[in-house]
Amino acid sequence: MPWSERQRSMLERMGLRVWARGAVAAPSQAMPPERQPAPLKVRPAPTSAPTPVPIRPAVSAVVPAPAPVVAVAASASAAGAVSTLDWPALQQVVAGCRACGLCESRTRTVFGVGHPQAHWLVVGEAPGAEEDRQGEPFVGAAGQLLDRMLAALDLSRADDGARPAARSVYIANTLKCRPPGNRNPTPDELARCEPYLARQIDLLQPRIVLAMGRFAVQSLLRSDEAIGKLRGRVHAYQGVPLVVTYHPAYLLRNPADKAKAWDDLCLAADLAERGPR
Ligand code: URA
């Protein structure tokens, strides 16, 4: 979507960088030195699938979540179990998942949405109340902000057959079920859900991953560092460039950081345009 002169001058007046497809500036022109993308191997991808766990069949009784060390020890078989599934099979397994206690309180699982070959993957935290009701990620206020930011780059989650993969975004969460009361995910829940996201990334083969918020970062980068420390440079997940940014729910509470999030999106857009798939 080309910017009109009016939009362009408005963005510039807001101090926001105007991103134009096909006019990808060299990093040194595009951003200040501390924001320049490092070579993609700056932060190597985790080599082993992180803490996968067995997926219990839907009929099994809910057992108390084991200590994380048990989850880690039991992980290989779960990763193996999902690592060959195609999209429909993966979606079916997620829909019946009873790998952790969240299955007891969810209304429905929230698998993900978007073009199955989208160049962009956006990863959030976990479904909230509205997502739990509708079965789609980011449909509340945070999602509306996310959609507006993506639309500013001519990107959309809409998978209507008309939109090319290059202008499409797939949106998924680290957790596929809502934690009651929107509490933070536990390490065990993150570990048990992780093989699903890993398989989604495998199937999607995105050009760029945008990790929003600390739980997406913990899952994908194995890092507890603050978002403010990780954003503004290029990481990688399994060889795919990954950009860290603030979660849109955080941006709703801290609108002053929207300009930084916009910079992060521009960096991600540059990388998506640049990289071979
Ligand atoms: N926040 C998230 O991280 N994911 C959603 O799906 C909704 C809100």
Short mmCIF file of C-alpha atoms and ligand atoms in Angstrom, two decimals:
data_model
loop_
_atom_site.label_atom_id
_atom_site.label_comp_id
_atom_site.label_asym_id
_atom_site.label_seq_id
_atom_site.Cartn_x
_atom_site.Cartn_y
_atom_site.Cartn_z
CA MET A 1 0.00 0.00 0.00
CA PRO A 2 1.71 3.21 -1.09
CA TRP A 3 1.56 6.01 1.45
CA SER A 4 -0.22 9.17 0.37
CA GLU A 5 1.72 12.40 0.75
CA ARG A 6 -0.55 13.31 3.66
CA GLN A 7 0.04 9.98 5.48
CA ARG A 8 3.74 10.20 4.83
CA SER A 9 4.05 13.65 6.29
CA MET A 10 1.87 12.67 9.24
CA LEU A 11 4.05 9.67 10.04
CA GLU A 12 7.16 11.72 9.69
CA ARG A 13 5.73 14.37 11.98
CA MET A 14 5.06 11.64 14.53
CA GLY A 15 8.72 10.72 14.26
CA LEU A 16 7.88 7.36 12.69
CA ARG A 17 9.93 5.96 9.92
CA VAL A 18 8.10 5.54 6.62
CA TRP A 19 8.58 2.07 5.24
CA ALA A 20 8.18 1.54 1.52
CA ARG A 21 8.21 -1.85 -0.09
CA GLY A 22 10.87 -2.19 -2.77
CA ALA A 23 12.73 0.76 -1.37
CA VAL A 24 14.61 -1.15 1.27
CA ALA A 25 17.37 1.07 2.44
CA ALA A 26 20.75 -0.33 3.20
CA PRO A 27 20.90 -0.95 6.94
CA SER A 28 23.23 1.94 7.51
CA GLN A 29 20.77 4.32 5.86
CA ALA A 30 17.69 2.76 7.31
CA MET A 31 18.40 2.89 10.99
CA PRO A 32 20.86 4.18 13.50
CA PRO A 33 23.89 1.98 14.16
CA GLU A 34 22.48 0.41 17.31
CA ARG A 35 19.46 -0.74 15.29
CA GLN A 36 21.28 -2.16 12.31
CA PRO A 37 20.55 -5.81 11.75
CA ALA A 38 23.42 -8.00 12.73
CA PRO A 39 24.32 -10.90 10.48
CA LEU A 40 21.63 -13.49 10.81
CA LYS A 41 23.84 -15.86 12.70
CA VAL A 42 24.08 -13.44 15.59
CA ARG A 43 21.96 -15.63 17.79
CA PRO A 44 21.85 -19.21 16.66
CA ALA A 45 18.60 -21.08 16.68
CA PRO A 46 18.02 -23.59 19.41
CA THR A 47 19.21 -26.78 17.81
CA SER A 48 16.99 -29.21 19.59
CA ALA A 49 13.24 -28.84 19.66
CA PRO A 50 12.64 -27.20 22.99
CA THR A 51 11.20 -29.24 25.83
CA PRO A 52 8.66 -31.22 23.90
CA VAL A 53 6.39 -33.56 25.83
CA PRO A 54 4.04 -36.40 25.14
CA ILE A 55 0.59 -35.48 23.96
CA ARG A 56 -1.92 -37.49 25.85
CA PRO A 57 -4.91 -38.76 23.95
CA ALA A 58 -8.10 -36.81 24.49
CA VAL A 59 -9.62 -39.63 26.52
CA SER A 60 -6.91 -39.70 29.17
CA ALA A 61 -7.61 -38.37 32.62
CA VAL A 62 -5.91 -35.15 33.59
CA VAL A 63 -2.92 -35.87 35.73
CA PRO A 64 -1.09 -33.30 37.80
CA ALA A 65 1.49 -31.50 35.71
CA PRO A 66 4.88 -33.09 36.30
CA ALA A 67 7.84 -31.07 37.43
CA PRO A 68 9.58 -29.35 34.48
CA VAL A 69 12.49 -31.77 34.65
CA VAL A 70 10.08 -34.62 33.97
CA ALA A 71 8.55 -32.70 31.09
CA VAL A 72 12.00 -32.19 29.62
CA ALA A 73 12.94 -35.83 30.07
CA ALA A 74 9.74 -36.96 28.42
CA SER A 75 10.04 -34.46 25.63
CA ALA A 76 11.54 -36.34 22.73
CA SER A 77 8.53 -38.47 21.98
CA ALA A 78 6.11 -35.51 21.87
CA ALA A 79 8.26 -33.55 19.47
CA GLY A 80 8.52 -36.69 17.38
CA ALA A 81 4.78 -37.20 17.52
CA VAL A 82 3.99 -33.86 15.93
CA SER A 83 7.08 -33.32 13.84
CA THR A 84 5.66 -35.08 10.78
CA LEU A 85 2.07 -33.86 10.92
CA ASP A 86 0.60 -31.77 8.11
CA TRP A 87 -1.55 -28.70 8.82
CA PRO A 88 -4.91 -30.47 9.16
CA ALA A 89 -3.48 -33.26 11.32
CA LEU A 90 -1.62 -30.80 13.53
CA GLN A 91 -4.76 -28.73 13.97
CA GLN A 92 -6.69 -31.83 14.92
CA VAL A 93 -4.10 -32.91 17.49
CA VAL A 94 -4.07 -29.43 19.03
CA ALA A 95 -7.88 -29.38 19.19
CA GLY A 96 -7.82 -32.57 21.26
CA CYS A 97 -4.76 -31.77 23.32
CA ARG A 98 -4.84 -32.64 27.01
CA ALA A 99 -1.12 -32.24 27.65
CA CYS A 100 -1.60 -29.82 30.53
CA GLY A 101 -4.26 -28.65 32.92
CA LEU A 102 -5.33 -25.75 30.67
CA CYS A 103 -7.48 -28.20 28.74
CA GLU A 104 -9.82 -28.25 31.74
CA SER A 105 -10.63 -24.55 31.68
CA ARG A 106 -10.45 -23.67 27.98
CA THR A 107 -13.56 -23.21 25.86
CA ARG A 108 -11.61 -24.11 22.73
CA THR A 109 -8.04 -24.29 21.55
CA VAL A 110 -6.69 -21.37 19.53
CA PHE A 111 -4.51 -22.87 16.82
CA GLY A 112 -3.53 -19.92 14.66
CA VAL A 113 -4.78 -18.00 11.66
CA GLY A 114 -3.50 -16.92 8.28
CA HIS A 115 -2.11 -18.02 4.94
CA PRO A 116 -0.38 -21.40 5.35
CA GLN A 117 2.60 -20.09 3.38
CA ALA A 118 2.63 -16.56 4.75
CA HIS A 119 6.06 -14.94 4.64
CA TRP A 120 5.44 -13.47 8.08
CA LEU A 121 4.87 -15.32 11.34
CA VAL A 122 3.75 -13.29 14.33
CA VAL A 123 3.96 -15.05 17.69
CA GLY A 124 2.11 -13.83 20.76
CA GLU A 125 1.60 -15.22 24.22
CA ALA A 126 -1.67 -17.01 24.84
CA PRO A 127 -5.35 -16.63 24.07
CA GLY A 128 -7.37 -14.25 26.21
CA ALA A 129 -11.07 -14.44 26.98
CA GLU A 130 -12.28 -13.34 23.55
CA GLU A 131 -9.82 -15.58 21.72
CA ASP A 132 -10.93 -18.51 23.89
CA ARG A 133 -14.53 -17.77 22.86
CA GLN A 134 -13.86 -17.29 19.15
CA GLY A 135 -10.98 -19.72 18.59
CA GLU A 136 -8.86 -17.12 16.78
CA PRO A 137 -5.74 -15.36 18.11
CA PHE A 138 -5.64 -11.63 18.71
CA VAL A 139 -9.27 -10.72 18.22
CA GLY A 140 -9.50 -8.32 21.18
CA ALA A 141 -8.18 -4.78 21.61
CA ALA A 142 -4.52 -5.88 21.35
CA GLY A 143 -5.36 -7.71 18.14
CA GLN A 144 -6.97 -4.65 16.64
CA LEU A 145 -3.82 -2.66 17.31
CA LEU A 146 -1.74 -5.46 15.80
CA ASP A 147 -3.93 -5.54 12.70
CA ARG A 148 -3.59 -1.78 12.26
CA MET A 149 0.19 -1.93 12.55
CA LEU A 150 0.35 -4.77 10.04
CA ALA A 151 -2.04 -2.99 7.68
CA ALA A 152 0.35 -0.02 7.66
CA LEU A 153 2.80 -2.39 5.95
CA ASP A 154 0.11 -3.80 3.66
CA LEU A 155 0.08 -7.04 5.62
CA SER A 156 -2.92 -8.99 6.79
CA ARG A 157 -3.96 -12.23 8.46
CA ALA A 158 -6.79 -12.54 5.89
CA ASP A 159 -6.45 -15.81 4.03
CA ASP A 160 -9.01 -15.16 1.29
CA GLY A 161 -7.19 -16.71 -1.63
CA ALA A 162 -6.56 -13.30 -3.21
CA ARG A 163 -3.77 -12.05 -0.97
CA PRO A 164 -0.26 -13.21 -1.95
CA ALA A 165 1.85 -15.06 0.59
CA ALA A 166 4.32 -12.19 0.60
CA ARG A 167 1.68 -9.81 1.97
CA SER A 168 0.28 -12.36 4.40
CA VAL A 169 0.85 -12.95 8.08
CA TYR A 170 0.28 -16.11 10.05
CA ILE A 171 -0.52 -15.41 13.70
CA ALA A 172 0.02 -17.97 16.45
CA ASN A 173 0.62 -18.05 20.18
CA THR A 174 3.08 -19.88 22.37
CA LEU A 175 0.12 -21.40 24.23
CA LYS A 176 -2.89 -22.73 22.38
CA CYS A 177 -5.17 -22.56 25.44
CA ARG A 178 -6.15 -19.66 27.65
CA PRO A 179 -4.61 -19.57 31.11
CA PRO A 180 -7.45 -18.93 33.55
CA GLY A 181 -7.87 -15.26 34.40
CA ASN A 182 -5.19 -14.42 31.82
CA ARG A 183 -2.45 -15.34 34.27
CA ASN A 184 1.07 -15.81 32.94
CA PRO A 185 1.87 -19.15 31.32
CA THR A 186 3.88 -21.50 33.53
CA PRO A 187 7.18 -22.96 32.31
CA ASP A 188 5.58 -26.39 32.23
CA GLU A 189 2.66 -25.18 30.09
CA LEU A 190 5.06 -23.46 27.71
CA ALA A 191 7.16 -26.61 27.45
CA ARG A 192 4.18 -28.83 26.76
CA CYS A 193 2.78 -26.54 24.06
CA GLU A 194 6.08 -25.83 22.36
CA PRO A 195 6.15 -28.73 19.87
CA TYR A 196 2.99 -27.32 18.28
CA LEU A 197 4.52 -23.92 17.59
CA ALA A 198 7.74 -25.57 16.42
CA ARG A 199 5.77 -27.66 13.93
CA GLN A 200 3.79 -24.64 12.77
CA ILE A 201 7.05 -22.87 12.01
CA ASP A 202 8.35 -25.94 10.20
CA LEU A 203 5.26 -26.12 8.03
CA LEU A 204 5.08 -22.40 7.39
CA GLN A 205 8.77 -21.80 6.63
CA PRO A 206 8.32 -18.06 7.18
CA ARG A 207 10.77 -15.46 5.96
CA ILE A 208 10.48 -13.53 9.17
CA VAL A 209 9.32 -14.28 12.71
CA LEU A 210 8.09 -11.43 14.88
CA ALA A 211 8.20 -12.46 18.55
CA MET A 212 5.93 -10.24 20.61
CA GLY A 213 6.46 -10.13 24.33
CA ARG A 214 8.46 -12.04 26.84
CA PHE A 215 6.82 -15.46 26.57
CA ALA A 216 7.25 -15.64 22.81
CA VAL A 217 10.89 -14.69 23.38
CA GLN A 218 11.32 -17.28 26.12
CA SER A 219 9.89 -19.97 23.89
CA LEU A 220 11.69 -19.09 20.68
CA LEU A 221 15.00 -17.67 21.88
CA ARG A 222 15.38 -19.28 25.29
CA SER A 223 16.04 -15.85 26.71
CA ASP A 224 14.81 -14.10 29.83
CA GLU A 225 16.30 -10.78 28.80
CA ALA A 226 14.02 -7.75 28.72
CA ILE A 227 12.30 -6.96 25.43
CA GLY A 228 13.96 -3.54 25.50
CA LYS A 229 17.36 -5.25 25.40
CA LEU A 230 16.50 -7.73 22.67
CA ARG A 231 14.57 -5.54 20.25
CA GLY A 232 16.21 -3.52 17.49
CA ARG A 233 18.48 -6.29 16.25
CA VAL A 234 18.18 -9.52 14.34
CA HIS A 235 18.00 -12.90 16.05
CA ALA A 236 17.25 -16.24 14.45
CA TYR A 237 15.05 -19.24 15.07
CA GLN A 238 16.09 -22.38 13.20
CA GLY A 239 17.85 -20.19 10.64
CA VAL A 240 14.85 -17.88 10.15
CA PRO A 241 15.44 -14.21 11.02
CA LEU A 242 13.55 -13.23 14.14
CA VAL A 243 12.76 -9.75 15.39
CA VAL A 244 11.68 -9.11 18.97
CA THR A 245 9.13 -6.47 19.78
CA TYR A 246 6.71 -5.35 22.46
CA HIS A 247 3.44 -7.20 22.90
CA PRO A 248 0.52 -5.09 21.61
CA ALA A 249 -1.23 -5.37 25.01
CA TYR A 250 1.85 -3.69 26.50
CA LEU A 251 1.66 -1.01 23.80
CA LEU A 252 -1.94 -0.27 24.74
CA ARG A 253 -0.72 0.45 28.28
CA ASN A 254 2.46 2.20 27.15
CA PRO A 255 1.63 4.08 23.93
CA ALA A 256 4.92 5.98 24.06
CA ASP A 257 6.65 2.76 22.98
CA LYS A 258 4.57 2.44 19.81
CA ALA A 259 7.25 4.26 17.83
CA LYS A 260 9.81 1.62 18.86
CA ALA A 261 7.41 -1.15 17.90
CA TRP A 262 6.96 0.53 14.51
CA ASP A 263 10.73 0.56 14.07
CA ASP A 264 10.76 -3.16 14.88
CA LEU A 265 8.13 -3.82 12.24
CA CYS A 266 10.11 -1.83 9.69
CA LEU A 267 13.20 -3.88 10.52
CA ALA A 268 11.17 -7.08 10.09
CA ALA A 269 9.77 -5.79 6.79
CA ASP A 270 13.27 -5.09 5.51
CA LEU A 271 14.34 -8.62 6.39
CA ALA A 272 11.25 -10.21 4.87
CA GLU A 273 11.86 -8.36 1.62
CA ARG A 274 15.54 -9.15 1.59
CA GLY A 275 15.77 -12.81 2.44
CA PRO A 276 15.36 -15.70 0.08
CA ARG A 277 12.72 -18.07 1.24
N1 URA B 1 -2.61 -11.84 23.48
C1 URA B 1 -1.86 -12.83 22.94
O1 URA B 1 -0.68 -12.93 23.19
N2 URA B 1 -2.45 -13.65 22.10
C2 URA B 1 -3.73 -13.56 21.77
O2 URA B 1 -4.18 -14.37 20.99
C3 URA B 1 -4.48 -12.52 22.35
C4 URA B 1 -3.90 -11.67 23.20
#
